[in-house]
Short mmCIF file of C-alpha atoms in Angstrom, two decimals:
data_model
loop_
_atom_site.label_atom_id
_atom_site.label_comp_id
_atom_site.label_asym_id
_atom_site.label_seq_id
_atom_site.Cartn_x
_atom_site.Cartn_y
_atom_site.Cartn_z
CA MET A 15 10.26 20.96 23.69
CA ALA A 16 11.43 17.98 25.74
CA ASN A 17 8.47 18.22 28.18
CA THR A 18 5.75 18.97 25.65
CA LYS A 19 2.32 17.41 25.92
CA ASP A 20 -0.43 16.77 23.41
CA TYR A 21 -3.43 19.10 23.94
CA ALA A 22 -6.86 18.84 22.31
CA TYR A 23 -8.48 22.19 21.71
CA THR A 24 -11.79 23.67 20.56
CA ALA A 25 -11.59 27.20 19.16
CA ARG A 26 -13.61 29.69 17.14
CA GLY A 27 -12.21 31.22 13.99
CA THR A 28 -12.63 34.75 12.66
CA ASP A 29 -15.48 33.53 10.47
CA GLY A 30 -17.36 32.24 13.51
CA LYS A 31 -16.84 28.55 12.74
CA VAL A 32 -15.82 26.18 15.52
CA VAL A 33 -12.64 24.23 14.80
CA LYS A 34 -11.06 21.35 16.70
CA GLY A 35 -7.55 19.97 16.66
CA ARG A 36 -4.47 19.02 18.61
CA ILE A 37 -1.29 20.93 19.46
CA GLU A 38 1.95 19.92 21.13
CA ALA A 39 2.98 22.48 23.77
CA SER A 40 4.61 22.74 27.16
CA SER A 41 1.51 24.13 28.92
CA GLU A 42 -2.04 25.34 28.38
CA THR A 43 -0.74 28.90 28.32
CA ALA A 44 1.52 28.01 25.42
CA VAL A 45 -1.48 26.46 23.64
CA VAL A 46 -3.46 29.69 24.07
CA THR A 47 -0.55 31.68 22.64
CA LYS A 48 -0.28 29.38 19.61
CA LEU A 49 -4.01 29.49 18.97
CA ARG A 50 -4.04 33.27 19.04
CA THR A 51 -1.15 33.42 16.56
CA MET A 52 -3.24 31.09 14.35
CA GLY A 53 -6.03 33.68 14.40
CA VAL A 54 -8.55 31.66 16.45
CA SER A 55 -10.02 32.18 19.91
CA PRO A 56 -9.76 29.19 22.29
CA ILE A 57 -13.00 27.82 23.76
CA SER A 58 -11.69 24.76 25.63
CA ILE A 59 -8.29 23.12 26.05
CA ASN A 60 -7.75 19.63 27.49
CA GLU A 61 -4.75 17.40 27.69
CA ALA A 62 -5.26 14.66 25.07
CA GLY A 63 -5.84 11.16 26.37
CA LEU A 64 -7.51 12.28 29.62
CA GLY A 65 -11.07 12.07 28.36
CA THR A 66 -13.47 9.59 29.86
CA GLY A 67 -16.78 8.09 28.90
CA LEU A 68 -18.25 9.54 25.71
CA ASN A 69 -15.56 12.24 25.58
CA LYS A 70 -12.73 9.73 25.16
CA GLU A 71 -11.72 8.84 21.61
CA LEU A 72 -11.84 5.15 20.85
CA SER A 73 -9.06 3.56 18.85
CA ILE A 74 -8.77 -0.04 17.72
CA GLY A 75 -5.23 -0.65 16.52
CA ASN A 76 -4.50 1.66 13.60
CA PHE A 77 -8.07 1.68 12.34
CA GLY A 78 -9.04 5.09 11.01
CA LYS A 79 -5.53 6.47 11.50
CA SER A 80 -3.85 5.60 8.23
CA VAL A 81 -2.93 8.24 5.67
CA GLY A 82 -2.97 6.96 2.09
CA LEU A 83 -1.26 8.19 -1.04
CA LYS A 84 -4.55 9.62 -2.28
CA ASP A 85 -4.79 11.80 0.85
CA LEU A 86 -1.21 12.98 0.35
CA ALA A 87 -1.81 13.68 -3.34
CA ILE A 88 -4.83 15.87 -2.55
CA MET A 89 -2.95 17.63 0.23
CA ALA A 90 0.12 18.32 -1.95
CA ARG A 91 -2.03 19.56 -4.85
CA GLN A 92 -4.02 21.92 -2.62
CA MET A 93 -0.90 23.15 -0.85
CA SER A 94 0.81 23.83 -4.19
CA THR A 95 -2.21 25.82 -5.40
CA MET A 96 -2.49 27.93 -2.25
CA ILE A 97 1.24 28.68 -2.00
CA GLY A 98 1.34 29.51 -5.71
CA ALA A 99 -1.55 31.92 -5.13
CA GLY A 100 0.46 33.80 -2.51
CA LEU A 101 -0.90 32.39 0.77
CA SER A 102 1.59 32.07 3.61
CA LEU A 103 2.76 28.59 4.56
CA ILE A 104 1.30 28.83 8.07
CA ARG A 105 -2.10 29.89 6.78
CA THR A 106 -2.00 27.17 4.13
CA LEU A 107 -1.29 24.50 6.73
CA GLY A 108 -4.12 25.82 8.91
CA ILE A 109 -6.62 25.66 6.04
CA LEU A 110 -5.52 22.14 5.10
CA ALA A 111 -5.78 20.95 8.71
CA GLU A 112 -9.36 22.25 8.88
CA GLN A 113 -10.68 20.94 5.57
CA THR A 114 -8.97 17.57 5.17
CA GLU A 115 -11.33 14.61 5.73
CA ASN A 116 -8.61 12.33 7.12
CA LYS A 117 -8.50 12.92 10.89
CA GLU A 118 -4.98 11.60 11.32
CA LEU A 119 -3.65 13.83 8.55
CA ALA A 120 -5.50 16.81 10.04
CA ARG A 121 -3.92 16.09 13.44
CA VAL A 122 -0.42 15.81 11.97
CA LEU A 123 -0.85 18.96 9.88
CA GLY A 124 -1.79 20.81 13.07
CA LEU A 125 1.47 19.63 14.64
CA VAL A 126 3.41 20.61 11.52
CA ARG A 127 1.89 24.07 11.60
CA GLY A 128 2.97 24.48 15.21
CA ASP A 129 6.52 23.47 14.29
CA VAL A 130 6.63 25.89 11.36
CA GLU A 131 5.35 28.68 13.60
CA GLY A 132 8.21 27.85 15.95
CA GLY A 133 10.73 28.46 13.17
CA LEU A 134 11.23 24.91 11.87
CA GLN A 135 11.53 24.25 8.14
CA LEU A 136 8.53 22.48 6.57
CA SER A 137 10.64 19.54 5.40
CA ASP A 138 12.21 19.10 8.85
CA SER A 139 8.77 19.14 10.46
CA LEU A 140 7.42 16.57 7.99
CA GLN A 141 10.45 14.37 8.69
CA LYS A 142 9.27 14.06 12.31
CA HIS A 143 6.30 12.02 11.00
CA PRO A 144 7.90 9.26 8.84
CA THR A 145 4.83 7.03 9.02
CA VAL A 146 2.71 9.72 7.34
CA PHE A 147 5.02 11.48 4.88
CA PRO A 148 7.23 9.31 2.62
CA PRO A 149 10.92 10.19 2.05
CA LEU A 150 10.17 11.13 -1.58
CA MET A 151 7.83 13.93 -0.50
CA ILE A 152 10.18 15.20 2.22
CA HIS A 153 13.17 15.46 -0.11
CA LEU A 154 11.13 17.10 -2.88
CA ILE A 155 9.90 19.73 -0.42
CA ARG A 156 13.43 20.26 0.92
CA ALA A 157 14.68 20.80 -2.65
CA GLY A 158 11.84 23.26 -3.25
CA GLU A 159 12.64 25.14 -0.06
CA THR A 160 16.32 25.39 -1.02
CA GLY A 161 15.67 26.47 -4.61
CA GLY A 162 12.71 28.74 -3.89
CA PHE A 163 10.16 26.73 -5.90
CA LEU A 164 8.18 25.00 -3.14
CA ASP A 165 4.90 25.19 -5.08
CA LYS A 166 6.45 23.38 -8.07
CA SER A 167 7.96 20.72 -5.82
CA LEU A 168 4.58 20.12 -4.20
CA ASP A 169 2.98 19.96 -7.63
CA GLY A 170 5.55 17.35 -8.67
CA ALA A 171 4.88 15.33 -5.51
CA ALA A 172 1.13 15.47 -6.17
CA ALA A 173 1.57 14.32 -9.79
CA ASN A 174 3.84 11.50 -8.61
CA PHE A 175 1.39 10.31 -5.96
CA GLU A 176 -1.55 10.52 -8.39
CA ALA A 177 0.32 8.38 -10.91
CA ASP A 178 1.21 5.88 -8.18
CA VAL A 179 -2.41 5.72 -7.00
CA LYS A 180 -3.56 5.08 -10.57
CA LEU A 181 -0.94 2.34 -10.91
CA ARG A 182 -2.06 0.67 -7.70
CA ASP A 183 -5.71 0.87 -8.70
CA THR A 184 -4.83 -0.82 -11.98
CA ILE A 185 -3.16 -3.69 -10.13
CA LYS A 186 -6.07 -4.01 -7.72
CA SER A 187 -8.52 -4.23 -10.61
CA ALA A 188 -6.53 -7.14 -12.03
CA LEU A 189 -6.24 -9.01 -8.73
CA THR A 190 -9.66 -8.34 -7.21
CA TYR A 191 -11.64 -10.70 -9.46
CA PRO A 192 -9.45 -13.82 -9.09
CA VAL A 193 -9.09 -13.28 -5.34
CA ILE A 194 -12.86 -12.97 -4.85
CA VAL A 195 -13.53 -16.01 -7.00
CA LEU A 196 -10.88 -18.02 -5.14
CA ILE A 197 -12.41 -17.07 -1.78
CA MET A 198 -15.88 -18.04 -3.02
CA ALA A 199 -14.54 -21.40 -4.21
CA ILE A 200 -12.85 -22.08 -0.86
CA VAL A 201 -16.00 -21.12 1.08
CA SER A 202 -18.14 -23.33 -1.18
CA VAL A 203 -15.83 -26.31 -0.73
CA ILE A 204 -15.73 -25.89 3.05
CA GLY A 205 -19.51 -25.54 3.16
CA MET A 206 -20.02 -28.74 1.17
CA LEU A 207 -17.52 -30.65 3.31
CA ILE A 208 -19.17 -29.53 6.56
CA PHE A 209 -22.89 -29.64 5.71
CA ILE A 210 -23.49 -31.80 2.60
CA VAL A 211 -20.91 -34.59 2.64
CA PRO A 212 -21.90 -35.84 6.15
CA VAL A 213 -25.49 -36.33 4.93
CA PHE A 214 -24.34 -38.49 2.03
CA GLN A 215 -21.85 -40.26 4.29
CA LYS A 216 -24.62 -41.42 6.60
CA MET A 217 -26.67 -42.64 3.64
CA PHE A 218 -23.67 -44.53 2.23
CA ALA A 219 -23.00 -46.13 5.61
CA ASP A 220 -26.60 -47.42 5.78
CA LEU A 221 -26.25 -48.93 2.31
CA GLY A 222 -23.01 -50.73 3.16
CA GLY A 223 -20.43 -51.84 0.64
CA THR A 224 -17.21 -50.23 -0.52
CA LEU A 225 -17.21 -46.62 -1.68
CA PRO A 226 -15.36 -45.50 -4.79
CA LEU A 227 -11.95 -43.93 -4.16
CA PRO A 228 -12.99 -40.31 -4.99
CA THR A 229 -15.89 -40.61 -2.53
CA GLN A 230 -13.60 -42.07 0.14
CA ILE A 231 -11.24 -39.10 -0.26
CA LEU A 232 -14.16 -36.68 0.02
CA VAL A 233 -15.46 -38.41 3.17
CA TRP A 234 -11.97 -38.35 4.69
CA MET A 235 -11.67 -34.61 3.98
CA SER A 236 -15.06 -34.03 5.60
CA GLN A 237 -14.04 -35.93 8.73
CA ALA A 238 -10.68 -34.13 8.88
CA MET A 239 -12.19 -30.67 8.39
CA PRO A 240 -12.75 -29.93 12.14
CA ILE A 241 -9.14 -30.88 12.87
CA LEU A 242 -7.81 -28.90 9.93
CA ALA A 243 -9.91 -25.87 10.92
CA ALA A 244 -8.59 -26.06 14.50
CA ILE A 245 -5.04 -25.99 13.11
CA LEU A 246 -5.35 -23.66 10.12
CA ILE A 247 -7.43 -20.86 11.69
CA PRO A 248 -5.02 -20.16 14.60
CA ALA A 249 -2.07 -20.65 12.25
CA GLY A 250 -3.58 -18.15 9.82
CA ILE A 251 -4.13 -15.59 12.59
CA VAL A 252 -0.58 -16.02 13.89
CA PHE A 253 0.85 -15.74 10.37
CA SER A 254 -1.16 -12.59 9.59
CA VAL A 255 0.09 -10.91 12.78
CA TRP A 256 3.66 -11.98 12.06
CA TRP A 257 3.37 -10.83 8.44
CA ARG A 258 2.14 -7.36 9.41
CA LYS A 259 5.11 -6.92 11.74
CA ASN A 260 7.80 -8.39 9.49
CA LYS A 261 6.73 -7.87 5.87
CA HIS A 262 8.85 -4.72 5.55
CA THR A 263 12.04 -6.22 7.01
CA ASP A 264 14.99 -6.77 4.67
CA LYS A 265 15.08 -10.51 5.42
CA VAL A 266 11.45 -11.10 4.43
CA ARG A 267 11.54 -8.73 1.43
CA GLY A 268 14.81 -10.30 0.26
CA PHE A 269 13.06 -13.67 0.12
CA VAL A 270 9.58 -12.68 -1.11
CA ASP A 271 10.28 -9.95 -3.70
CA PRO A 272 12.54 -12.06 -5.97
CA LEU A 273 9.89 -14.79 -5.95
CA LYS A 274 7.21 -12.28 -6.95
CA LEU A 275 9.22 -11.27 -10.02
CA LYS A 276 9.60 -14.95 -11.03
CA LEU A 277 5.92 -15.92 -10.85
CA PRO A 278 4.69 -17.52 -14.11
CA VAL A 279 1.92 -15.03 -14.94
CA PHE A 280 2.14 -12.13 -12.50
CA GLY A 281 5.94 -11.91 -12.36
CA MET A 282 6.09 -9.91 -15.59
CA LEU A 283 3.38 -7.59 -14.28
CA PHE A 284 5.17 -6.99 -10.98
CA THR A 285 8.40 -6.23 -12.86
CA LYS A 286 6.70 -3.63 -15.04
CA VAL A 287 5.06 -2.04 -12.00
CA ALA A 288 8.40 -1.78 -10.18
CA VAL A 289 10.18 -0.29 -13.23
CA ALA A 290 7.34 2.19 -13.80
CA ARG A 291 7.39 3.34 -10.17
CA PHE A 292 11.21 3.62 -10.17
CA SER A 293 11.23 5.67 -13.39
CA ARG A 294 8.44 7.99 -12.21
CA ASN A 295 10.07 8.64 -8.84
CA PHE A 296 13.55 9.12 -10.36
CA SER A 297 12.18 11.56 -12.93
CA THR A 298 10.38 13.57 -10.24
CA MET A 299 13.50 13.76 -8.07
CA MET A 300 15.72 14.80 -10.97
CA SER A 301 13.23 17.47 -12.09
CA ALA A 302 13.21 18.93 -8.56
CA GLY A 303 16.98 19.26 -8.57
CA VAL A 304 17.72 16.61 -5.93
CA PRO A 305 21.35 15.38 -6.23
CA ILE A 306 21.63 12.14 -8.20
CA LEU A 307 23.20 10.07 -5.40
CA GLN A 308 20.47 11.12 -3.01
CA SER A 309 17.83 10.47 -5.68
CA LEU A 310 19.09 6.93 -6.29
CA SER A 311 18.89 6.17 -2.57
CA ILE A 312 15.35 7.53 -2.24
CA VAL A 313 13.89 5.95 -5.39
CA GLY A 314 15.34 2.62 -4.33
CA GLU A 315 13.51 2.80 -1.01
CA THR A 316 10.25 3.92 -2.64
CA SER A 317 10.28 1.52 -5.61
CA GLY A 318 8.39 -1.12 -3.65
CA SER A 319 10.78 -3.85 -4.83
CA PHE A 320 13.70 -5.12 -2.76
CA VAL A 321 15.38 -6.34 -5.97
CA ILE A 322 15.42 -2.84 -7.48
CA GLU A 323 16.44 -1.32 -4.15
CA LYS A 324 19.53 -3.57 -3.92
CA ALA A 325 20.33 -3.01 -7.59
CA LEU A 326 20.18 0.78 -7.17
CA LYS A 327 22.49 0.60 -4.16
CA ARG A 328 25.09 -1.04 -6.39
CA VAL A 329 24.44 1.59 -9.07
CA GLN A 330 24.81 4.29 -6.43
CA ASP A 331 28.18 2.89 -5.35
CA SER A 332 29.37 2.93 -8.96
CA VAL A 333 28.15 6.51 -9.51
CA ARG A 334 29.94 7.56 -6.32
CA GLN A 335 33.15 6.29 -7.93
CA GLY A 336 32.60 8.54 -10.94
CA LYS A 337 30.82 6.14 -13.31
CA SER A 338 27.65 6.84 -15.27
CA VAL A 339 24.18 5.71 -14.24
CA SER A 340 23.34 3.69 -17.35
CA GLY A 341 26.54 1.59 -17.27
CA PRO A 342 25.96 -0.08 -13.87
CA MET A 343 22.21 -0.31 -14.58
CA ALA A 344 22.94 -2.38 -17.70
CA LEU A 345 24.61 -4.99 -15.47
CA GLU A 346 21.45 -5.44 -13.38
CA PRO A 347 19.03 -8.04 -14.86
CA VAL A 348 15.98 -6.38 -13.29
CA PHE A 349 16.26 -3.39 -15.65
CA PRO A 350 15.18 -4.11 -19.27
CA SER A 351 17.63 -3.11 -21.97
CA MET A 352 15.24 -0.44 -23.27
CA VAL A 353 15.37 1.31 -19.89
CA THR A 354 19.16 1.36 -19.69
CA GLN A 355 19.49 2.53 -23.30
CA MET A 356 17.04 5.39 -22.80
CA VAL A 357 18.81 6.39 -19.58
CA ALA A 358 22.10 6.41 -21.52
CA VAL A 359 20.56 8.67 -24.18
CA GLY A 360 19.24 10.94 -21.43
CA GLU A 361 22.69 11.18 -19.85
CA ASP A 362 24.33 12.04 -23.18
CA SER A 363 21.73 14.66 -24.08
CA GLY A 364 21.37 16.12 -20.57
CA SER A 365 17.64 15.32 -20.44
CA MET A 366 17.55 12.30 -18.17
CA GLU A 367 14.37 13.40 -16.35
CA ILE A 368 12.53 13.60 -19.70
CA MET A 369 13.68 10.12 -20.70
CA LEU A 370 12.74 8.72 -17.30
CA ASP A 371 9.31 10.30 -17.62
CA LYS A 372 8.83 8.65 -21.02
CA ILE A 373 9.95 5.30 -19.57
CA ALA A 374 7.40 5.68 -16.77
CA GLU A 375 4.62 6.52 -19.22
CA PHE A 376 5.52 3.53 -21.40
CA TYR A 377 5.56 1.02 -18.54
CA GLU A 378 2.42 2.43 -16.95
CA ALA A 379 0.66 1.89 -20.28
CA GLU A 380 2.19 -1.61 -20.40
CA VAL A 381 0.85 -2.35 -16.93
CA GLU A 382 -2.63 -1.26 -17.97
CA THR A 383 -2.50 -3.38 -21.14
CA THR A 384 -1.14 -6.39 -19.24
CA THR A 385 -3.81 -6.18 -16.56
CA GLN A 386 -6.56 -6.02 -19.18
CA ALA A 387 -5.11 -9.09 -20.89
CA LEU A 388 -4.78 -10.93 -17.59
CA THR A 389 -8.34 -10.07 -16.62
CA SER A 390 -9.64 -11.42 -19.93
CA LEU A 391 -7.59 -14.59 -19.44
CA ILE A 392 -8.28 -15.11 -15.74
CA GLU A 393 -12.08 -14.86 -15.92
CA PRO A 394 -12.63 -18.05 -17.99
CA LEU A 395 -9.83 -19.84 -16.13
CA MET A 396 -11.39 -19.10 -12.74
CA ILE A 397 -14.84 -20.15 -13.97
CA ALA A 398 -13.33 -23.41 -15.23
CA PHE A 399 -11.49 -23.85 -11.91
CA ILE A 400 -14.68 -23.49 -9.89
CA GLY A 401 -16.50 -25.82 -12.26
CA VAL A 402 -13.82 -28.50 -11.90
CA VAL A 403 -13.66 -28.24 -8.09
CA ILE A 404 -17.39 -28.09 -7.35
CA GLY A 405 -18.29 -30.42 -10.20
CA GLY A 406 -15.67 -32.93 -9.09
CA MET A 407 -17.09 -32.95 -5.58
CA ILE A 408 -20.64 -33.49 -6.88
CA VAL A 409 -19.50 -36.36 -9.12
CA ALA A 410 -17.63 -37.94 -6.19
CA LEU A 411 -20.79 -37.72 -4.07
CA TYR A 412 -22.99 -39.33 -6.70
CA LEU A 413 -20.63 -42.09 -7.83
CA PRO A 414 -22.00 -44.53 -5.22
CA VAL A 415 -25.53 -43.84 -6.49
CA PHE A 416 -24.60 -45.40 -9.82
CA THR A 417 -23.99 -48.72 -8.01
CA ILE A 418 -26.85 -48.37 -5.54
CA PHE A 419 -28.78 -51.32 -7.02
CA ASP A 420 -25.75 -53.56 -6.68
CA GLN A 421 -25.47 -52.54 -3.03
CA ILE A 422 -29.17 -53.31 -2.44
CA LYS A 423 -28.79 -56.80 -3.94
#
């Protein structure tokens, strides 16, 4: 497989429908053989990337090529249903590759199917695509393959992803309103400084005299806006590019994530989100029969918080030495006492996955309640913020008008 190439194919299935996809193979003959084993008849085969003109696929960065958790949740749920109904894994992968709406996921599933046809385990094939399939899903599938309950493992992965999607949507609903209002306020201020203040500035210059201090500050900001824009816009572009490349590095996460948990209002929310995600992932891994040391490593990476990831590494080291899970967790400030106590009860009773599931449900409900409270609080605060900013600028503009008769005299 060292000299394989990526081939784009068009084929006709047994039902007469035309299907398209991509396959990695050593030659066109190998592609024909694979397509026939898939039960389709090849119509055309071309080496991918050699198209020109209208036949060449356009790609701008990673646009249109991302696979989200919602796509993976749907895929895992459908795969679990089909495998549970008795369909073969190869046929299941073929159906999913045809019907999924995400083109990148369809392409990857086609490659996975080819690997499975070649004798590779499903989990090993998925592991070849780390940017598409998270470690949590790969290890759950590997546990299902080992224990003979692949459909249940996929069902657990789907439930986990669905809960995570719901959690993220809850956070987005809380942050969308203040972010939009803040952007509108910034745009309004910039618009006034560029278009309105210069008009008043010219009028004030014709009148003569000394302007009040707030008006002087506003005029200075208007004059400095072109310079600030020339500095801030390139700086913002450079920072956004740098952030996309480095936001997942340990150095950046080690600095940013602790600050997120200490924010005055949102820090508590971020903490609850991280604990809920950790508990849900840990419960899913334990239910699937993944060894506890391996589970701790995976849930740390998938928690979304560098603080929890580092804490779980220390817990993992303690467990490796023969200690319990709850004991080392109690020494980590990021875990609330209720979490460690429930984990301890789960260890004593042999039902840790049940306790972790209850913890996840509790904190997911807490996140929802907190976001509703924050939304109710933020709305009037943001309205007041806009009123103060825009109103302050209007007052600063009209202050000289109050002394206009003195200026005329």
